[in-house]
Amino acid sequence: MNYAARQINTPSRVVVVAFLAVILVGTALLSLPISVAEGEEASWVSALFTATSAVCVTGLAVHDTAAHWTVFGEVVILTLIQIGGIGIMSLASILAVIVSGKLGLRARLNTQAETKTLGPGDVRQVIVGVVKITLLAEAVTAAFLTVRFMTGYGEPFGRALYYGIFHSVSAFTNAGFALWPDSIMRFVDDVWICLPLALAVVAGGLGFPVYAVLRKDWRRPSRWSLHAKITLGATAVLLFGGALAVTILEWNNPATFGPLAPGLRILAGFFHSAMTRSGGLNSVDTSQMHENTWLVSDVLMFIGAGSASTGGGIKVTTFALLGYVILAEIRGEPDVTAGRRRIAEHIQRQALTIALLSVAAVVLGTLVMMVLTPFTLDRVLFEVVSAFGTVGLSTGITAGVGPTGHLVLTTLMFIGRLGPVTLGAALALNVQTRRFRYPEERPLVG
């Protein structure tokens, strides 16, 4: 192992151990009698599952959050969500800074348009920026929701504020927890609830590096970094393309979009597409959607959100880079280019490695869950992709997969949240230059 590879052990271990520690503390707190409502069972498996889902900002739940947990338990969950949301953005951004420094890109990160996303400067400044963005976005969303709960539903100020804060944090961190047993299905026809939540999810899924670029040159897109351009462009395509596909597929489904007015069907389609970015809330009954809609959702959930964001998945940049690789190969071009920039070969290999290992994790997880549970492949695949992509949407089988299935999903949530971040950093820092090359051979492909 070279020096760079040895160096990554420390930051990667810190990230993994820190998240494990927070999960274990959360599990202990949720196992306390004070956290569980009277008459409910305080199972350590359900506590571990819920704590992992909260810290990894997933949103899958074994129990109805409001009915099973006390206010103390809900506050514990909210705290774990906030730690997981701010922590993952901060740690991912810090790792990006470390990677940039180790690769000798300090000057280029500070001055070149191609890599403006992060400068390896003061780490404290990075964390402060992440915290400011997070708290500002959550405060704005909470204000909208609080006013709406008061004026539209007659909630007293205290309860409206609590609802507003909880769901704004859940949305921006892409956590997907809600304080109603039907998620937010009761608000499917309320644009003042659905739209702020959807926009908060999208905003949280862009990532701090994109905000760092927009803060400097938001009026001059030509000066944006390639990362920012790819993230914003791919997010827009997947968000609106997914909304179009879901709306068309569910338009006449009497169990989901069918009873809604045309305008509300479009809103519901946009909302569902936004939630597959890693949001996890649902405004219609996901279990009643068509199988082809589940498949579209699987693809969107697997891709996920932006790098160094609160969202999960393989990330939109990884997906887009693989698209550029395929396009270059089809055209027979010697270099992979994007936005008049050549993509380094080791970056291409990193994207391919992360994508294929993620596919392997989903396939293996699906196989194990098929053995452990009686549910059909389409439902199991949806659940596994949702867990790995830290999304939180479900076809209604979460509570029925049993304790062993819950442990499998817990593992997938943890791997899905930390795997791409730490693996990406490790691959970047493990780049090395050989002073010789082996003779070339060309095995048959295809």
JSON list of N, CA and C in Angstrom, two decimals, residues 59-85:
[
{"chain": "A", "resi": 59, "resn": "GLY", "atom": "N", "xyz": [-35.09, 6.99, 6.11]},
{"chain": "A", "resi": 59, "resn": "GLY", "atom": "CA", "xyz": [-36.53, 7.19, 6.26]},
{"chain": "A", "resi": 59, "resn": "GLY", "atom": "C", "xyz": [-37.34, 5.93, 6.30]},
{"chain": "A", "resi": 60, "resn": "LEU", "atom": "N", "xyz": [-36.74, 4.77, 6.04]},
{"chain": "A", "resi": 60, "resn": "LEU", "atom": "CA", "xyz": [-37.49, 3.52, 6.21]},
{"chain": "A", "resi": 60, "resn": "LEU", "atom": "C", "xyz": [-37.82, 3.35, 7.69]},
{"chain": "A", "resi": 61, "resn": "ALA", "atom": "N", "xyz": [-39.02, 2.89, 7.97]},
{"chain": "A", "resi": 61, "resn": "ALA", "atom": "CA", "xyz": [-39.45, 2.79, 9.36]},
{"chain": "A", "resi": 61, "resn": "ALA", "atom": "C", "xyz": [-40.19, 1.47, 9.59]},
{"chain": "A", "resi": 62, "resn": "VAL", "atom": "N", "xyz": [-39.87, 0.84, 10.71]},
{"chain": "A", "resi": 62, "resn": "VAL", "atom": "CA", "xyz": [-40.54, -0.39, 11.09]},
{"chain": "A", "resi": 62, "resn": "VAL", "atom": "C", "xyz": [-41.89, -0.08, 11.72]},
{"chain": "A", "resi": 63, "resn": "HIS", "atom": "N", "xyz": [-41.97, 1.05, 12.44]},
{"chain": "A", "resi": 63, "resn": "HIS", "atom": "CA", "xyz": [-43.18, 1.44, 13.14]},
{"chain": "A", "resi": 63, "resn": "HIS", "atom": "C", "xyz": [-43.64, 2.82, 12.67]},
{"chain": "A", "resi": 64, "resn": "ASP", "atom": "N", "xyz": [-44.90, 3.11, 12.95]},
{"chain": "A", "resi": 64, "resn": "ASP", "atom": "CA", "xyz": [-45.43, 4.45, 12.75]},
{"chain": "A", "resi": 64, "resn": "ASP", "atom": "C", "xyz": [-44.71, 5.38, 13.72]},
{"chain": "A", "resi": 65, "resn": "THR", "atom": "N", "xyz": [-43.99, 6.37, 13.18]},
{"chain": "A", "resi": 65, "resn": "THR", "atom": "CA", "xyz": [-43.13, 7.23, 14.00]},
{"chain": "A", "resi": 65, "resn": "THR", "atom": "C", "xyz": [-43.91, 7.92, 15.11]},
{"chain": "A", "resi": 66, "resn": "ALA", "atom": "N", "xyz": [-45.05, 8.49, 14.79]},
{"chain": "A", "resi": 66, "resn": "ALA", "atom": "CA", "xyz": [-45.82, 9.25, 15.79]},
{"chain": "A", "resi": 66, "resn": "ALA", "atom": "C", "xyz": [-46.49, 8.34, 16.81]},
{"chain": "A", "resi": 67, "resn": "ALA", "atom": "N", "xyz": [-46.91, 7.15, 16.40]},
{"chain": "A", "resi": 67, "resn": "ALA", "atom": "CA", "xyz": [-47.64, 6.26, 17.31]},
{"chain": "A", "resi": 67, "resn": "ALA", "atom": "C", "xyz": [-46.71, 5.44, 18.19]},
{"chain": "A", "resi": 68, "resn": "HIS", "atom": "N", "xyz": [-45.57, 5.02, 17.67]},
{"chain": "A", "resi": 68, "resn": "HIS", "atom": "CA", "xyz": [-44.69, 4.11, 18.40]},
{"chain": "A", "resi": 68, "resn": "HIS", "atom": "C", "xyz": [-43.76, 4.85, 19.36]},
{"chain": "A", "resi": 69, "resn": "TRP", "atom": "N", "xyz": [-43.32, 6.04, 18.97]},
{"chain": "A", "resi": 69, "resn": "TRP", "atom": "CA", "xyz": [-42.35, 6.77, 19.77]},
{"chain": "A", "resi": 69, "resn": "TRP", "atom": "C", "xyz": [-43.02, 7.93, 20.51]},
{"chain": "A", "resi": 70, "resn": "THR", "atom": "N", "xyz": [-42.50, 8.21, 21.68]},
{"chain": "A", "resi": 70, "resn": "THR", "atom": "CA", "xyz": [-42.95, 9.38, 22.44]},
{"chain": "A", "resi": 70, "resn": "THR", "atom": "C", "xyz": [-42.34, 10.64, 21.84]},
{"chain": "A", "resi": 71, "resn": "VAL", "atom": "N", "xyz": [-42.71, 11.78, 22.39]},
{"chain": "A", "resi": 71, "resn": "VAL", "atom": "CA", "xyz": [-42.10, 13.03, 21.94]},
{"chain": "A", "resi": 71, "resn": "VAL", "atom": "C", "xyz": [-40.60, 12.99, 22.15]},
{"chain": "A", "resi": 72, "resn": "PHE", "atom": "N", "xyz": [-40.16, 12.41, 23.26]},
{"chain": "A", "resi": 72, "resn": "PHE", "atom": "CA", "xyz": [-38.72, 12.25, 23.50]},
{"chain": "A", "resi": 72, "resn": "PHE", "atom": "C", "xyz": [-38.08, 11.42, 22.40]},
{"chain": "A", "resi": 73, "resn": "GLY", "atom": "N", "xyz": [-38.73, 10.31, 22.04]},
{"chain": "A", "resi": 73, "resn": "GLY", "atom": "CA", "xyz": [-38.21, 9.47, 20.97]},
{"chain": "A", "resi": 73, "resn": "GLY", "atom": "C", "xyz": [-38.16, 10.19, 19.64]},
{"chain": "A", "resi": 74, "resn": "GLU", "atom": "N", "xyz": [-39.20, 10.99, 19.37]},
{"chain": "A", "resi": 74, "resn": "GLU", "atom": "CA", "xyz": [-39.22, 11.76, 18.12]},
{"chain": "A", "resi": 74, "resn": "GLU", "atom": "C", "xyz": [-38.10, 12.79, 18.10]},
{"chain": "A", "resi": 75, "resn": "VAL", "atom": "N", "xyz": [-37.83, 13.42, 19.24]},
{"chain": "A", "resi": 75, "resn": "VAL", "atom": "CA", "xyz": [-36.74, 14.40, 19.31]},
{"chain": "A", "resi": 75, "resn": "VAL", "atom": "C", "xyz": [-35.39, 13.71, 19.10]},
{"chain": "A", "resi": 76, "resn": "VAL", "atom": "N", "xyz": [-35.24, 12.50, 19.66]},
{"chain": "A", "resi": 76, "resn": "VAL", "atom": "CA", "xyz": [-34.02, 11.73, 19.44]},
{"chain": "A", "resi": 76, "resn": "VAL", "atom": "C", "xyz": [-33.84, 11.46, 17.94]},
{"chain": "A", "resi": 77, "resn": "ILE", "atom": "N", "xyz": [-34.92, 11.03, 17.30]},
{"chain": "A", "resi": 77, "resn": "ILE", "atom": "CA", "xyz": [-34.87, 10.75, 15.85]},
{"chain": "A", "resi": 77, "resn": "ILE", "atom": "C", "xyz": [-34.52, 12.01, 15.08]},
{"chain": "A", "resi": 78, "resn": "LEU", "atom": "N", "xyz": [-35.16, 13.13, 15.44]},
{"chain": "A", "resi": 78, "resn": "LEU", "atom": "CA", "xyz": [-34.88, 14.40, 14.77]},
{"chain": "A", "resi": 78, "resn": "LEU", "atom": "C", "xyz": [-33.42, 14.81, 14.94]},
{"chain": "A", "resi": 79, "resn": "THR", "atom": "N", "xyz": [-32.89, 14.62, 16.14]},
{"chain": "A", "resi": 79, "resn": "THR", "atom": "CA", "xyz": [-31.48, 14.95, 16.39]},
{"chain": "A", "resi": 79, "resn": "THR", "atom": "C", "xyz": [-30.55, 14.06, 15.57]},
{"chain": "A", "resi": 80, "resn": "LEU", "atom": "N", "xyz": [-30.87, 12.78, 15.50]},
{"chain": "A", "resi": 80, "resn": "LEU", "atom": "CA", "xyz": [-30.05, 11.86, 14.70]},
{"chain": "A", "resi": 80, "resn": "LEU", "atom": "C", "xyz": [-30.10, 12.24, 13.23]},
{"chain": "A", "resi": 81, "resn": "ILE", "atom": "N", "xyz": [-31.26, 12.64, 12.75]},
{"chain": "A", "resi": 81, "resn": "ILE", "atom": "CA", "xyz": [-31.40, 13.08, 11.36]},
{"chain": "A", "resi": 81, "resn": "ILE", "atom": "C", "xyz": [-30.51, 14.29, 11.09]},
{"chain": "A", "resi": 82, "resn": "GLN", "atom": "N", "xyz": [-30.57, 15.27, 12.01]},
{"chain": "A", "resi": 82, "resn": "GLN", "atom": "CA", "xyz": [-29.78, 16.49, 11.81]},
{"chain": "A", "resi": 82, "resn": "GLN", "atom": "C", "xyz": [-28.29, 16.20, 11.86]},
{"chain": "A", "resi": 83, "resn": "ILE", "atom": "N", "xyz": [-27.86, 15.35, 12.79]},
{"chain": "A", "resi": 83, "resn": "ILE", "atom": "CA", "xyz": [-26.45, 14.97, 12.85]},
{"chain": "A", "resi": 83, "resn": "ILE", "atom": "C", "xyz": [-26.03, 14.25, 11.58]},
{"chain": "A", "resi": 84, "resn": "GLY", "atom": "N", "xyz": [-26.87, 13.31, 11.14]},
{"chain": "A", "resi": 84, "resn": "GLY", "atom": "CA", "xyz": [-26.55, 12.59, 9.92]},
{"chain": "A", "resi": 84, "resn": "GLY", "atom": "C", "xyz": [-26.51, 13.48, 8.70]},
{"chain": "A", "resi": 85, "resn": "GLY", "atom": "N", "xyz": [-27.45, 14.43, 8.63]},
{"chain": "A", "resi": 85, "resn": "GLY", "atom": "CA", "xyz": [-27.51, 15.33, 7.48]},
{"chain": "A", "resi": 85, "resn": "GLY", "atom": "C", "xyz": [-26.34, 16.28, 7.43]}
]
